[in-house]
PDB file of C-alpha atoms and ligand atoms in Angstrom:
ATOM      1  CA  MET A   1     -56.872 -52.956  49.653  1.00 48.00           C
ATOM      2  CA  THR A   2     -56.390 -49.194  50.205  1.00 47.00           C
ATOM      3  CA  SER A   3     -59.702 -47.972  49.095  1.00 49.00           C
ATOM      4  CA  ILE A   4     -60.495 -44.603  47.645  1.00 50.00           C
ATOM      5  CA  TRP A   5     -62.767 -44.030  50.648  1.00 46.00           C
ATOM      6  CA  LYS A   6     -59.802 -43.539  52.914  1.00 49.00           C
ATOM      7  CA  MET A   7     -58.742 -40.592  50.832  1.00 50.00           C
ATOM      8  CA  ILE A   8     -62.024 -38.731  51.032  1.00 46.00           C
ATOM      9  CA  PRO A   9     -61.861 -37.679  54.691  1.00 47.00           C
ATOM     10  CA  ALA A  10     -58.362 -36.348  54.091  1.00 46.00           C
ATOM     11  CA  ALA A  11     -59.601 -34.259  51.182  1.00 45.00           C
ATOM     12  CA  ILE A  12     -62.449 -32.887  53.293  1.00 45.00           C
ATOM     13  CA  LEU A  13     -60.093 -32.071  56.147  1.00 43.00           C
ATOM     14  CA  PHE A  14     -57.780 -30.292  53.774  1.00 44.00           C
ATOM     15  CA  ALA A  15     -60.625 -28.215  52.368  1.00 44.00           C
ATOM     16  CA  ALA A  16     -61.835 -27.370  55.886  1.00 42.00           C
ATOM     17  CA  ALA A  17     -58.338 -26.402  56.980  1.00 41.00           C
ATOM     18  CA  SER A  18     -57.858 -24.044  54.068  1.00 41.00           C
ATOM     19  CA  MET A  19     -61.203 -22.392  54.798  1.00 42.00           C
ATOM     20  CA  VAL A  20     -60.149 -21.779  58.384  1.00 41.00           C
ATOM     21  CA  ALA A  21     -56.884 -20.304  57.164  1.00 41.00           C
ATOM     22  CA  ILE A  22     -58.719 -17.848  54.930  1.00 42.00           C
ATOM     23  CA  GLY A  23     -61.425 -17.011  57.492  1.00 41.00           C
ATOM     24  CA  PRO A  24     -59.781 -14.645  59.977  1.00 44.00           C
ATOM     25  CA  ALA A  25     -58.101 -12.491  57.350  1.00 45.00           C
ATOM     26  CA  ALA A  26     -61.245 -11.939  55.278  1.00 47.00           C
ATOM     27  CA  ALA A  27     -63.116  -8.633  55.462  1.00 52.00           C
ATOM     28  CA  GLU A  28     -64.725  -8.271  58.870  1.00 82.00           C
ATOM     29  CA  ALA A  29     -66.272  -4.803  58.721  1.00 93.00           C
ATOM     30  CA  THR A  30     -68.867  -4.596  61.443  1.00 95.00           C
ATOM     31  CA  LYS A  31     -70.985  -2.045  63.345  1.00 94.00           C
ATOM     32  CA  ASN A  32     -70.242  -0.966  66.905  1.00 92.00           C
ATOM     33  CA  GLU A  33     -72.865  -0.009  69.532  1.00 89.00           C
ATOM     34  CA  GLU A  34     -73.269   3.500  68.102  1.00 91.00           C
ATOM     35  CA  GLY A  35     -73.839   2.103  64.632  1.00 94.00           C
ATOM     36  CA  ALA A  36     -70.449   3.235  63.327  1.00 96.00           C
ATOM     37  CA  THR A  37     -68.638   0.950  60.864  1.00 97.00           C
ATOM     38  CA  VAL A  38     -65.308  -0.422  62.096  1.00 97.00           C
ATOM     39  CA  ALA A  39     -62.894  -3.115  60.839  1.00 97.00           C
ATOM     40  CA  GLY A  40     -63.585  -5.769  63.495  1.00 95.00           C
ATOM     41  CA  LYS A  41     -64.354  -6.551  67.118  1.00 92.00           C
ATOM     42  CA  GLY A  42     -63.960  -4.320  70.163  1.00 92.00           C
ATOM     43  CA  ALA A  43     -63.091  -0.967  68.534  1.00 95.00           C
ATOM     44  CA  GLU A  44     -62.106   1.619  71.152  1.00 96.00           C
ATOM     45  CA  PHE A  45     -60.791   5.134  70.880  1.00 97.00           C
ATOM     46  CA  ASP A  46     -57.368   5.732  72.464  1.00 97.00           C
ATOM     47  CA  GLU A  47     -57.215   9.384  73.554  1.00 96.00           C
ATOM     48  CA  ASP A  48     -53.403   9.481  73.805  1.00 95.00           C
ATOM     49  CA  ALA A  49     -52.866   8.166  70.301  1.00 96.00           C
ATOM     50  CA  GLY A  50     -55.983   9.840  68.860  1.00 97.00           C
ATOM     51  CA  LYS A  51     -56.761   6.602  67.020  1.00 98.00           C
ATOM     52  CA  TRP A  52     -59.337   3.801  67.093  1.00 98.00           C
ATOM     53  CA  PHE A  53     -57.920   0.333  67.826  1.00 98.00           C
ATOM     54  CA  LEU A  54     -59.445  -3.131  67.595  1.00 97.00           C
ATOM     55  CA  GLU A  55     -59.183  -5.859  70.221  1.00 95.00           C
ATOM     56  CA  SER A  56     -56.429  -7.365  68.040  1.00 94.00           C
ATOM     57  CA  GLY A  57     -54.283  -4.234  68.508  1.00 96.00           C
ATOM     58  CA  ALA A  58     -54.550  -3.149  64.859  1.00 97.00           C
ATOM     59  CA  PRO A  59     -55.785   0.388  64.179  1.00 98.00           C
ATOM     60  CA  THR A  60     -59.177   0.666  62.491  1.00 98.00           C
ATOM     61  CA  TYR A  61     -61.240   3.116  60.491  1.00 98.00           C
ATOM     62  CA  HIS A  62     -64.373   4.455  62.213  1.00 98.00           C
ATOM     63  CA  ILE A  63     -67.150   5.600  59.895  1.00 98.00           C
ATOM     64  CA  LYS A  64     -70.169   7.182  61.577  1.00 97.00           C
ATOM     65  CA  LYS A  65     -73.757   6.538  60.497  1.00 94.00           C
ATOM     66  CA  ASP A  66     -73.795   9.873  58.667  1.00 94.00           C
ATOM     67  CA  GLY A  67     -70.650   8.880  56.716  1.00 94.00           C
ATOM     68  CA  LYS A  68     -68.218  11.052  58.686  1.00 96.00           C
ATOM     69  CA  ILE A  69     -64.804   9.333  58.859  1.00 98.00           C
ATOM     70  CA  ASP A  70     -62.216   9.417  61.642  1.00 98.00           C
ATOM     71  CA  PHE A  71     -59.362  11.856  61.130  1.00 98.00           C
ATOM     72  CA  LEU A  72     -56.663   9.147  61.003  1.00 98.00           C
ATOM     73  CA  THR A  73     -58.315   7.501  57.993  1.00 98.00           C
ATOM     74  CA  TYR A  74     -58.707  10.890  56.323  1.00 98.00           C
ATOM     75  CA  ARG A  75     -54.970  11.469  56.874  1.00 98.00           C
ATOM     76  CA  GLY A  76     -54.338   8.106  55.263  1.00 98.00           C
ATOM     77  CA  PHE A  77     -56.363   9.138  52.218  1.00 98.00           C
ATOM     78  CA  GLN A  78     -54.186  12.257  51.857  1.00 97.00           C
ATOM     79  CA  ARG A  79     -50.875  10.492  52.486  1.00 98.00           C
ATOM     80  CA  TYR A  80     -51.637   7.525  50.271  1.00 98.00           C
ATOM     81  CA  HIS A  81     -52.178   9.942  47.403  1.00 97.00           C
ATOM     82  CA  SER A  82     -48.906  11.756  48.035  1.00 97.00           C
ATOM     83  CA  GLU A  83     -46.641   8.734  48.719  1.00 98.00           C
ATOM     84  CA  CYS A  84     -48.083   5.564  47.158  1.00 98.00           C
ATOM     85  CA  HIS A  85     -50.461   6.630  44.383  1.00 97.00           C
ATOM     86  CA  VAL A  86     -47.683   7.110  41.808  1.00 97.00           C
ATOM     87  CA  CYS A  87     -47.040   3.338  41.751  1.00 97.00           C
ATOM     88  CA  HIS A  88     -50.158   1.753  43.249  1.00 98.00           C
ATOM     89  CA  GLY A  89     -52.742   3.827  41.374  1.00 97.00           C
ATOM     90  CA  PRO A  90     -55.465   6.128  42.687  1.00 96.00           C
ATOM     91  CA  GLU A  91     -57.464   4.834  45.674  1.00 96.00           C
ATOM     92  CA  GLY A  92     -55.574   1.560  45.849  1.00 96.00           C
ATOM     93  CA  VAL A  93     -56.855   0.255  42.513  1.00 96.00           C
ATOM     94  CA  GLY A  94     -53.386  -0.794  41.309  1.00 96.00           C
ATOM     95  CA  SER A  95     -51.466  -0.122  38.106  1.00 96.00           C
ATOM     96  CA  THR A  96     -49.650  -2.139  35.475  1.00 93.00           C
ATOM     97  CA  TYR A  97     -46.598  -1.683  37.688  1.00 90.00           C
ATOM     98  CA  ALA A  98     -47.739  -2.347  41.273  1.00 96.00           C
ATOM     99  CA  PRO A  99     -50.527  -4.383  42.920  1.00 97.00           C
ATOM    100  CA  ALA A 100     -53.972  -3.080  43.940  1.00 98.00           C
ATOM    101  CA  LEU A 101     -53.613  -2.492  47.672  1.00 98.00           C
ATOM    102  CA  ALA A 102     -57.410  -2.303  48.012  1.00 97.00           C
ATOM    103  CA  GLU A 103     -57.234  -6.019  47.041  1.00 97.00           C
ATOM    104  CA  SER A 104     -54.061  -6.910  48.995  1.00 97.00           C
ATOM    105  CA  LEU A 105     -55.549  -5.682  52.270  1.00 97.00           C
ATOM    106  CA  LYS A 106     -58.407  -8.154  52.039  1.00 96.00           C
ATOM    107  CA  THR A 107     -55.900 -10.725  53.277  1.00 96.00           C
ATOM    108  CA  LEU A 108     -52.681  -8.928  54.285  1.00 97.00           C
ATOM    109  CA  SER A 109     -52.432  -8.478  58.073  1.00 97.00           C
ATOM    110  CA  TYR A 110     -51.599  -5.146  59.718  1.00 98.00           C
ATOM    111  CA  GLU A 111     -48.190  -6.471  60.828  1.00 97.00           C
ATOM    112  CA  ASP A 112     -47.302  -7.756  57.366  1.00 98.00           C
ATOM    113  CA  PHE A 113     -48.421  -4.478  55.799  1.00 98.00           C
ATOM    114  CA  ILE A 114     -46.125  -2.459  58.091  1.00 98.00           C
ATOM    115  CA  GLY A 115     -43.294  -4.943  57.447  1.00 98.00           C
ATOM    116  CA  VAL A 116     -43.488  -4.742  53.640  1.00 98.00           C
ATOM    117  CA  VAL A 117     -43.635  -0.937  53.626  1.00 98.00           C
ATOM    118  CA  ALA A 118     -40.754  -0.535  56.083  1.00 98.00           C
ATOM    119  CA  SER A 119     -38.457  -3.206  54.609  1.00 98.00           C
ATOM    120  CA  GLY A 120     -39.553  -3.259  50.973  1.00 98.00           C
ATOM    121  CA  ARG A 121     -39.577  -6.311  48.740  1.00 97.00           C
ATOM    122  CA  ILE A 122     -37.793  -7.372  45.570  1.00 96.00           C
ATOM    123  CA  VAL A 123     -39.345 -10.116  43.479  1.00 94.00           C
ATOM    124  CA  HIS A 124     -37.299 -11.559  40.616  1.00 94.00           C
ATOM    125  CA  GLN A 125     -39.464 -12.229  37.625  1.00 90.00           C
ATOM    126  CA  PRO A 126     -39.187 -15.147  35.202  1.00 91.00           C
ATOM    127  CA  GLY A 127     -38.125 -12.888  32.302  1.00 90.00           C
ATOM    128  CA  GLY A 128     -35.168 -11.569  34.324  1.00 90.00           C
ATOM    129  CA  GLY A 129     -36.862  -8.327  35.448  1.00 90.00           C
ATOM    130  CA  GLU A 130     -37.469  -7.258  39.005  1.00 93.00           C
ATOM    131  CA  SER A 131     -40.598  -6.056  40.769  1.00 93.00           C
ATOM    132  CA  VAL A 132     -39.482  -3.647  43.481  1.00 96.00           C
ATOM    133  CA  MET A 133     -41.400  -2.290  46.444  1.00 98.00           C
ATOM    134  CA  PRO A 134     -38.965   0.302  47.885  1.00 98.00           C
ATOM    135  CA  ALA A 135     -38.066   0.125  51.610  1.00 98.00           C
ATOM    136  CA  LEU A 136     -39.671   3.233  53.117  1.00 98.00           C
ATOM    137  CA  GLY A 137     -38.728   2.677  56.770  1.00 98.00           C
ATOM    138  CA  ASP A 138     -36.535   5.821  56.848  1.00 97.00           C
ATOM    139  CA  ASN A 139     -39.129   8.033  55.177  1.00 98.00           C
ATOM    140  CA  LYS A 140     -40.949  10.021  57.876  1.00 97.00           C
ATOM    141  CA  ASN A 141     -43.562  11.277  55.422  1.00 97.00           C
ATOM    142  CA  VAL A 142     -44.608   7.637  55.150  1.00 98.00           C
ATOM    143  CA  MET A 143     -43.823   6.096  58.546  1.00 98.00           C
ATOM    144  CA  CYS A 144     -45.367   8.912  60.676  1.00 98.00           C
ATOM    145  CA  TYR A 145     -48.659   8.391  58.818  1.00 98.00           C
ATOM    146  CA  LEU A 146     -48.597   4.656  58.121  1.00 98.00           C
ATOM    147  CA  ASP A 147     -51.441   3.679  60.478  1.00 98.00           C
ATOM    148  CA  GLY A 148     -53.719   6.073  58.611  1.00 98.00           C
ATOM    149  CA  ILE A 149     -52.605   4.741  55.230  1.00 98.00           C
ATOM    150  CA  TYR A 150     -53.405   1.276  56.572  1.00 98.00           C
ATOM    151  CA  THR A 151     -56.918   2.147  57.883  1.00 98.00           C
ATOM    152  CA  TYR A 152     -57.711   4.010  54.661  1.00 98.00           C
ATOM    153  CA  LEU A 153     -56.687   1.062  52.459  1.00 98.00           C
ATOM    154  CA  LYS A 154     -58.429  -1.383  54.805  1.00 98.00           C
ATOM    155  CA  ALA A 155     -61.668   0.625  54.455  1.00 98.00           C
ATOM    156  CA  ARG A 156     -61.258   0.454  50.667  1.00 97.00           C
ATOM    157  CA  ALA A 157     -60.554  -3.313  50.867  1.00 97.00           C
ATOM    158  CA  ASP A 158     -63.592  -3.911  53.103  1.00 97.00           C
ATOM    159  CA  GLY A 159     -65.785  -2.029  50.627  1.00 96.00           C
ATOM    160  CA  VAL A 160     -66.982   0.504  53.225  1.00 96.00           C
ATOM    161  CA  MET A 161     -65.357   3.600  51.748  1.00 92.00           C
ATOM    162  CA  PRO A 162     -66.590   4.884  48.411  1.00 87.00           C
ATOM    163  CA  ARG A 163     -64.100   6.172  45.863  1.00 89.00           C
ATOM    164  CA  GLY A 164     -63.421   9.901  45.798  1.00 90.00           C
ATOM    165  CA  ARG A 165     -62.444  12.498  48.364  1.00 91.00           C
ATOM    166  CA  PRO A 166     -64.153  11.788  51.733  1.00 92.00           C
ATOM    167  CA  LYS A 167     -67.017  14.259  52.188  1.00 91.00           C
ATOM    168  CA  SER A 168     -66.728  14.811  55.946  1.00 96.00           C
ATOM    169  CA  LYS A 169     -64.327  13.934  58.724  1.00 97.00           C
ATOM    170  CA  ASP A 170     -63.960  14.235  62.485  1.00 97.00           C
ATOM    171  CA  PRO A 171     -61.816  17.098  63.819  1.00 97.00           C
ATOM    172  CA  LYS A 172     -58.146  16.235  64.368  1.00 97.00           C
ATOM    173  CA  PRO A 173     -57.742  14.611  67.817  1.00 98.00           C
ATOM    174  CA  LYS A 174     -55.218  16.401  70.060  1.00 97.00           C
ATOM    175  CA  GLY A 175     -53.329  13.157  70.735  1.00 97.00           C
ATOM    176  CA  LEU A 176     -52.915  12.435  67.037  1.00 98.00           C
ATOM    177  CA  GLY A 177     -51.569  15.915  66.274  1.00 97.00           C
ATOM    178  CA  GLU A 178     -49.026  15.628  69.070  1.00 97.00           C
ATOM    179  CA  ALA A 179     -47.940  12.131  68.015  1.00 96.00           C
ATOM    180  CA  GLU A 180     -47.496  13.260  64.401  1.00 96.00           C
ATOM    181  CA  ASN A 181     -45.350  16.220  65.434  1.00 96.00           C
ATOM    182  CA  ALA A 182     -43.231  14.105  67.778  1.00 96.00           C
ATOM    183  CA  CYS A 183     -42.698  11.535  65.014  1.00 96.00           C
ATOM    184  CA  LEU A 184     -41.738  14.140  62.398  1.00 96.00           C
ATOM    185  CA  GLU A 185     -39.289  15.854  64.768  1.00 95.00           C
ATOM    186  CA  GLY A 186     -37.928  12.659  66.375  1.00 84.00           C
TER     187      GLY A 186
HETATM  188  C1  HEC B   1     -41.729   3.103  43.286  1.00 75.89           C
HETATM  189  C2  HEC B   1     -43.014   2.442  43.251  1.00 75.89           C
HETATM  190  C3  HEC B   1     -43.702   2.145  44.568  1.00 75.89           C
HETATM  191  C4  HEC B   1     -44.033   3.050  45.562  1.00 75.89           C
HETATM  192  C5  HEC B   1     -43.772   4.541  45.645  1.00 75.89           C
HETATM  193  C6  HEC B   1     -44.763   2.257  46.552  1.00 75.89           C
HETATM  194  N1  HEC B   1     -44.837   0.949  46.185  1.00 75.89           N
HETATM  195 FE1  HEC B   1     -45.659  -0.566  47.243  1.00 75.89          FE
HETATM  196  N2  HEC B   1     -45.088  -1.934  45.820  1.00 75.89           N
HETATM  197  C7  HEC B   1     -44.493  -1.600  44.637  1.00 75.89           C
HETATM  198  C8  HEC B   1     -44.347  -2.814  43.847  1.00 75.89           C
HETATM  199  C9  HEC B   1     -43.750  -2.913  42.430  1.00 75.89           C
HETATM  200  C10 HEC B   1     -44.865  -3.872  44.631  1.00 75.89           C
HETATM  201  C11 HEC B   1     -44.939  -5.356  44.257  1.00 75.89           C
HETATM  202  C12 HEC B   1     -43.708  -6.067  44.807  1.00 75.89           C
HETATM  203  C13 HEC B   1     -43.856  -7.544  44.519  1.00 75.89           C
HETATM  204  O1  HEC B   1     -43.759  -7.918  43.340  1.00 75.89           O
HETATM  205  O2  HEC B   1     -44.123  -8.274  45.465  1.00 75.89           O
HETATM  206  C14 HEC B   1     -45.326  -3.279  45.871  1.00 75.89           C
HETATM  207  C15 HEC B   1     -45.890  -3.998  46.893  1.00 75.89           C
HETATM  208  C16 HEC B   1     -46.468  -3.424  48.018  1.00 75.89           C
HETATM  209  C17 HEC B   1     -47.151  -4.161  49.056  1.00 75.89           C
HETATM  210  C18 HEC B   1     -47.381  -5.665  49.082  1.00 75.89           C
HETATM  211  C19 HEC B   1     -48.671  -5.955  48.383  1.00 75.89           C
HETATM  212  C20 HEC B   1     -49.019  -7.409  48.343  1.00 75.89           C
HETATM  213  O3  HEC B   1     -50.060  -7.725  47.730  1.00 75.89           O
HETATM  214  O4  HEC B   1     -48.294  -8.242  48.873  1.00 75.89           O
HETATM  215  C21 HEC B   1     -47.598  -3.257  49.973  1.00 75.89           C
HETATM  216  C22 HEC B   1     -48.392  -3.529  51.242  1.00 75.89           C
HETATM  217  C23 HEC B   1     -47.192  -1.947  49.495  1.00 75.89           C
HETATM  218  N3  HEC B   1     -46.502  -2.091  48.313  1.00 75.89           N
HETATM  219  C24 HEC B   1     -47.505  -0.768  50.132  1.00 75.89           C
HETATM  220  C25 HEC B   1     -47.090   0.501  49.696  1.00 75.89           C
HETATM  221  C26 HEC B   1     -47.442   1.726  50.390  1.00 75.89           C
HETATM  222  C27 HEC B   1     -48.334   1.833  51.604  1.00 75.89           C
HETATM  223  C28 HEC B   1     -46.812   2.742  49.707  1.00 75.89           C
HETATM  224  C29 HEC B   1     -46.810   4.222  50.050  1.00 75.89           C
HETATM  225  C30 HEC B   1     -46.415   4.571  51.390  1.00 75.89           C
HETATM  226  C31 HEC B   1     -46.094   2.123  48.598  1.00 75.89           C
HETATM  227  N4  HEC B   1     -46.300   0.776  48.618  1.00 75.89           N
HETATM  228  C32 HEC B   1     -45.316   2.820  47.686  1.00 75.89           C
HETATM  229  C33 HEC B   1     -44.081  -0.344  44.225  1.00 75.89           C
HETATM  230  C34 HEC B   1     -44.203   0.823  44.964  1.00 75.89           C
END
């Protein structure tokens, strides 16, 4: 007799497996040794790039104890509002037309974020309409600033960046300025 008991461990395993799958992508904002808020483990500043990176290789926001944000994330705030806001709403809150990126980035990985923005996405809807995220891979005003747009939206998704214009920011790192210029001219 196949008893119901045999099914229970499977159900528990399934539940455990789905929790593991959700785990790593969930918000992981943490403090580094100086008490600054960053998006995960092992945040280090890369002088050449002028950006903070995590152990995972993804760029991260860096918010000091006094609330001062890194320049890259500030750039992202500016660029988001010139390139994405029109569809995705102010500060990543979404619109009737496009999803709330401050929600999406709770689970969307850095790589998938870059992929969707560069390649776009068309979703056919049941009523026959289409939901279109344009492919922006050839748009330098987006691609040269995409890491900052990512860290800005990630800070919004992790709940560590209040709404509104950031009050104070770090000066622009030399490496970041050079990389931006090279990207825009390249
Ligand atoms: C012309 C309107 C439009 C513009 C401009 C636009 N998007 Fe989108 N975007 C959309 C729509 C619509 C979707 C939903 C596509 C779908 O149904 O999957 C989307 C989806 C996305 C997704 C996937 C979200 C998810 O939950 O899977 C990301 C990431 C994204 N957009 C990022 C951006 C960024 C960053 C910018 C600015 C650089 C931008 N978009 C500009 C319309 C736009």
